[in-house]
XYZ file of C-alpha atoms in Angstrom:
358
model
C -6.653 -10.856 11.506
C -9.781 -9.548 14.459
C -7.063 -7.736 16.778
C -6.109 -4.337 16.443
C -1.969 -3.851 15.029
C 0.135 -1.545 17.509
C 1.598 0.818 15.213
C 2.553 3.149 17.418
C 4.949 4.211 20.798
C 3.872 7.762 20.773
C 2.304 10.069 22.786
C -0.942 11.836 21.537
C -1.165 14.744 23.955
C 1.863 15.184 22.936
C 2.097 14.951 19.742
C -0.721 17.332 19.410
C 1.074 20.008 21.591
C 4.093 20.188 19.419
C 0.966 20.056 15.919
C -0.611 23.859 17.337
C 3.171 24.830 17.896
C 3.895 23.822 14.595
C 0.667 25.058 13.416
C 1.169 28.719 14.573
C 4.666 29.426 12.649
C 2.617 28.063 9.464
C -0.355 30.517 9.318
C -0.177 32.867 12.768
C 0.044 32.683 16.299
C -4.115 31.747 17.095
C -4.413 27.840 15.809
C -5.118 24.603 17.793
C -5.201 21.501 16.668
C -7.746 19.300 17.800
C -7.086 16.102 20.067
C -5.855 13.182 17.382
C -6.378 10.368 16.641
C -5.844 7.406 14.869
C -7.252 4.791 12.544
C -8.799 1.726 12.831
C -7.719 -0.965 10.709
C -6.378 -0.667 7.771
C -2.794 1.146 7.759
C 0.052 -0.574 8.625
C 3.431 1.483 7.429
C 3.124 5.084 8.661
C 2.214 6.966 11.374
C -1.766 8.220 10.746
C -3.150 10.628 12.944
C -6.732 12.693 12.192
C -7.131 16.482 14.063
C -9.068 19.651 12.814
C -6.479 21.839 12.642
C -8.097 25.323 12.840
C -7.080 29.047 12.183
C -8.249 32.850 11.028
C -11.610 31.945 11.668
C -10.982 29.008 9.781
C -11.238 24.932 10.380
C -10.264 22.242 7.839
C -10.090 18.338 8.542
C -6.858 17.397 8.717
C -4.750 13.860 7.709
C -0.814 14.274 9.329
C 1.544 11.685 8.509
C 4.606 10.495 9.745
C 7.898 7.938 9.587
C 6.805 5.291 12.266
C 9.727 6.145 15.334
C 12.640 3.025 15.054
C 11.793 1.476 18.476
C 8.184 1.083 16.558
C 9.457 -1.754 14.892
C 8.671 -0.012 11.861
C 7.760 -1.450 7.964
C 10.144 -0.105 5.132
C 13.674 1.082 6.403
C 13.591 4.262 5.252
C 9.943 6.802 4.266
C 10.927 9.979 2.063
C 7.698 10.905 3.457
C 8.444 14.762 0.532
C 8.483 12.044 -2.155
C 5.055 10.871 -0.891
C 3.654 14.333 -0.956
C 5.157 15.081 -4.550
C 3.505 11.770 -5.696
C 0.127 13.199 -4.380
C -0.023 16.525 -6.248
C 1.116 15.221 -8.833
C -1.918 12.310 -9.340
C -3.909 14.534 -8.782
C -2.673 17.758 -11.300
C -0.687 15.618 -13.899
C -3.438 12.644 -14.163
C -6.719 13.458 -12.854
C -6.480 10.968 -9.383
C -9.684 11.885 -6.498
C -5.365 12.468 -4.039
C -5.966 14.286 -1.197
C -4.677 17.434 -1.009
C -1.150 17.714 0.258
C -2.435 20.647 2.320
C 1.890 21.331 3.854
C 4.977 19.447 4.016
C 7.488 19.895 6.981
C 11.052 18.458 6.082
C 12.639 20.089 9.755
C 12.087 16.179 11.827
C 12.153 18.778 15.231
C 8.232 19.658 14.783
C 7.428 16.270 15.705
C 9.762 14.352 16.188
C 10.003 13.457 11.806
C 9.391 14.897 9.693
C 6.343 15.076 8.467
C 3.491 16.451 6.143
C -0.653 17.304 6.672
C -3.786 16.199 3.933
C -6.852 17.042 3.797
C -8.756 14.609 5.328
C -11.274 13.257 2.949
C -15.259 12.158 3.867
C -15.782 7.585 1.711
C -16.201 4.015 2.603
C -12.825 2.022 2.444
C -12.964 -2.327 2.332
C -12.032 -2.652 4.985
C -8.697 -4.904 5.465
C -9.693 -6.344 9.764
C -12.388 -7.390 9.511
C -11.533 -7.834 5.108
C -13.871 -6.998 3.052
C -14.217 -10.413 1.922
C -15.703 -11.254 4.689
C -19.080 -9.486 4.633
C -20.479 -5.858 5.345
C -21.312 -2.665 2.606
C -19.105 -4.087 -0.595
C -19.689 -7.528 0.677
C -23.280 -7.434 0.356
C -23.902 -4.700 -3.108
C -25.174 -6.403 -6.373
C -23.216 -6.765 -8.864
C -23.171 -4.263 -10.497
C -22.052 -1.726 -8.203
C -19.058 -4.165 -7.821
C -18.032 -4.470 -11.169
C -18.156 -0.343 -10.856
C -16.607 -0.759 -8.339
C -13.716 -2.588 -9.837
C -14.025 -0.825 -12.984
C -13.732 2.418 -11.376
C -10.734 1.331 -9.132
C -9.273 0.196 -12.472
C -9.765 3.798 -14.382
C -7.876 4.482 -11.745
C -4.568 2.743 -12.337
C -4.982 3.496 -16.990
C -5.399 7.257 -15.676
C -2.031 7.347 -13.455
C -0.218 5.439 -15.545
C -1.581 7.103 -19.079
C -0.184 10.320 -18.171
C 3.011 11.627 -19.518
C 5.741 12.852 -16.315
C 8.754 14.923 -16.855
C 12.109 13.252 -16.007
C 12.523 15.922 -13.422
C 9.332 14.572 -11.805
C 10.299 10.946 -12.053
C 13.268 10.747 -10.695
C 12.147 11.100 -7.120
C 10.857 7.847 -7.401
C 13.941 5.328 -7.797
C 15.857 3.771 -10.986
C 13.584 2.853 -13.953
C 12.619 -1.038 -14.989
C 11.495 -4.709 -13.353
C 15.473 -5.222 -13.254
C 15.997 -2.437 -10.057
C 12.036 -2.608 -8.578
C 13.982 -6.526 -7.932
C 17.254 -6.047 -6.638
C 14.680 -3.285 -4.559
C 12.811 -5.567 -3.034
C 15.289 -7.809 -2.266
C 17.709 -5.248 -0.962
C 14.137 -5.157 1.679
C 13.820 -8.639 2.278
C 17.658 -8.200 2.959
C 17.600 -5.803 5.052
C 13.724 -7.078 6.883
C 14.817 -10.994 7.454
C 18.816 -11.435 6.884
C 19.127 -12.611 10.024
C 15.795 -14.991 10.314
C 15.546 -15.944 6.942
C 12.526 -17.450 5.412
C 12.565 -20.483 3.038
C 9.638 -19.631 0.977
C 9.583 -16.355 0.071
C 14.448 -17.130 -1.245
C 12.050 -20.044 -2.888
C 9.766 -17.358 -5.199
C 12.516 -14.501 -5.449
C 14.843 -17.342 -7.072
C 11.646 -18.279 -8.767
C 11.209 -15.018 -10.224
C 14.812 -15.611 -11.750
C 14.153 -18.731 -13.449
C 10.515 -17.199 -15.730
C 11.956 -13.281 -15.957
C 10.134 -11.616 -18.741
C 12.113 -11.419 -22.044
C 9.875 -8.111 -22.386
C 8.681 -6.587 -18.758
C 6.699 -2.879 -21.485
C 7.898 0.295 -20.920
C 7.868 1.624 -17.171
C 5.566 4.056 -16.747
C 5.055 5.614 -12.495
C 3.619 3.364 -10.479
C 0.980 3.769 -7.717
C 2.656 0.633 -5.664
C -0.313 0.057 -2.945
C -2.060 0.417 -6.047
C -5.178 -2.142 -4.207
C -9.164 -0.820 -3.086
C -8.225 -0.718 0.270
C -6.271 2.895 0.216
C -9.518 3.771 -1.702
C -12.383 6.413 -0.455
C -15.605 6.158 -2.397
C -18.808 6.955 -2.402
C -21.316 5.795 -4.872
C -18.398 2.790 -5.639
C -16.879 5.832 -7.148
C -13.468 6.802 -5.934
C -12.933 9.615 -4.109
C -9.234 9.783 -2.135
C -6.744 7.872 -3.622
C -4.555 7.300 -0.479
C -0.584 5.975 0.222
C 1.334 6.775 -1.888
C 4.857 5.529 0.237
C 5.154 2.633 -2.601
C 5.070 4.863 -6.380
C 7.870 3.214 -8.663
C 8.396 3.363 -12.114
C 8.589 0.587 -14.284
C 6.255 -2.137 -16.361
C 2.482 -1.304 -15.417
C 1.911 -4.641 -14.772
C 3.581 -3.934 -10.780
C 0.192 -1.954 -10.253
C -2.481 -4.427 -12.258
C -0.660 -7.392 -10.015
C -1.151 -6.124 -6.809
C -4.372 -5.314 -7.371
C -5.132 -8.526 -8.912
C -3.056 -9.758 -5.779
C -4.512 -8.514 -3.006
C -7.984 -8.888 -3.809
C -7.133 -12.429 -3.824
C -4.787 -12.823 -0.828
C -8.147 -11.655 1.302
C -10.659 -14.352 -0.837
C -8.074 -17.417 0.348
C -7.739 -16.409 3.863
C -12.696 -16.308 3.443
C -12.626 -19.051 2.248
C -10.179 -20.653 4.365
C -12.481 -19.164 7.392
C -15.074 -21.683 5.949
C -16.855 -18.796 3.824
C -17.628 -18.697 0.377
C -16.281 -14.803 -0.224
C -16.362 -12.445 -3.908
C -15.099 -14.976 -5.801
C -16.258 -13.313 -8.616
C -14.467 -9.938 -7.872
C -11.138 -8.485 -9.518
C -10.381 -11.787 -11.584
C -7.050 -11.025 -13.975
C -9.810 -11.784 -17.050
C -11.886 -8.705 -15.683
C -9.248 -6.788 -14.781
C -7.305 -6.863 -18.206
C -9.118 -6.461 -20.366
C -11.524 -3.279 -18.731
C -7.267 -2.003 -18.914
C -6.879 -3.117 -22.427
C -10.563 -0.958 -22.527
C -9.010 2.004 -21.073
C -5.666 2.078 -22.510
C -5.327 -0.432 -25.580
C -2.326 -1.448 -23.953
C -2.255 -6.105 -23.478
C -1.213 -6.720 -20.023
C 1.914 -9.273 -20.609
C 3.327 -12.404 -18.067
C 0.703 -11.925 -15.878
C 1.728 -15.575 -14.208
C 5.450 -13.637 -13.239
C 4.300 -10.980 -11.909
C 1.591 -13.009 -9.244
C 3.798 -14.690 -8.098
C 6.082 -11.105 -7.602
C 2.946 -9.455 -5.965
C 3.282 -12.391 -3.716
C 6.366 -12.043 -2.739
C 6.361 -8.895 -1.780
C 3.845 -9.361 0.013
C 5.007 -11.991 1.759
C 8.601 -9.654 2.252
C 5.225 -7.089 3.973
C 3.574 -9.666 5.900
C 6.246 -10.910 8.099
C 7.276 -8.169 8.319
C 4.758 -6.433 10.228
C 4.067 -10.217 12.508
C 7.788 -9.801 13.535
C 6.259 -6.475 14.830
C 3.424 -8.144 16.886
C 5.952 -9.830 17.520
C 8.335 -7.512 19.505
C 4.543 -5.777 20.776
C 4.132 -9.467 22.421
C 0.874 -9.677 19.948
C 2.379 -13.162 19.330
C 4.417 -15.568 19.937
C 7.021 -15.852 17.159
C 6.967 -19.749 14.876
C 8.758 -22.603 15.408
C 8.378 -22.301 11.450
C 10.033 -19.228 9.657
C 7.441 -20.193 6.226
C 5.262 -19.062 8.960
C 5.502 -15.223 9.530
C 3.970 -15.512 5.378
C 0.061 -15.234 6.209
C -0.556 -17.156 2.198
C 3.165 -19.348 2.606
C -0.333 -21.840 1.151
C -1.223 -19.558 -2.725
C 2.899 -18.723 -2.792
C 4.014 -22.516 -2.601
C 0.437 -23.020 -4.495
C 2.122 -20.901 -7.304
C 5.439 -22.817 -6.296
C 4.466 -26.024 -7.005
C 6.551 -28.179 -9.017
C 8.842 -25.831 -9.061
C 13.527 -26.390 -6.927
C 16.177 -23.943 -7.358
C 18.682 -24.570 -9.388
C 21.238 -26.111 -8.091
């Protein structure tokens, strides 16, 4: 978890030249794009570029998001940049969520080799993935009161999004609604990512879901998808920018709640496994659900099911990320395919005693 994973094969200087030409076509012939850089730490899916754009005497610190090049072993089979761009606008304008200000969407792949969008760069602190925030740092070392303030404000983002009303036309880019459609899409994603080299522990988890399906999955809302504190910038423990909307979908509220809860458990389990205490009192299920219930009046349901689903979804993604590392020679292929799932022990614990029906 300490090494910087490779996520791109594109040359930054060539991207800068091509982005300058594109920007001049957008805002005028005097536009320039500064030297570009990539983030360290968080962000393993879309390609992210930082730069300053200058035109007509003004400048803006910007972030561009691009779909990864095919040779970079993309995490997902497709990247709908237009939907991400629209999701940020909806979150900001209709839900009052501090998503970054979306500046331009470019559907034509010609300028940079792929569609992309540009947004304003926000300023703040992000709980890191590498090394995980549970190992130490500003959030780990904060007072319990500040940690709880950050937790409650983060849950408040989910409440604001889920309680907002969107038209059918606004929801259309985010796929068919419902838990069944969501799980079917995840199964198709698993087949795309791992069908050639199957992962038994993930297939057992899919079987567990079918045998523990909720009687009533509950109402569908627009969900963030990648709802975790590692995708939020904070200032003084308050959210100032909510990032990474590429997993947005229409489905039960519990999809977002369980993802936020489980992703902390993922990092907490890694920390305990390293012999450190981590943050055991942070993002506990009962506390997250209590805050959400207070903000919305909705009682979250079937959280055991949704925690398993979150663990499974994260397992499919992390195994794909590990395949990227293998592709770039950063680690060898394990003898046991289940070892591609960094948190296989957590999934096995959730599966304890379960045997698929024959």
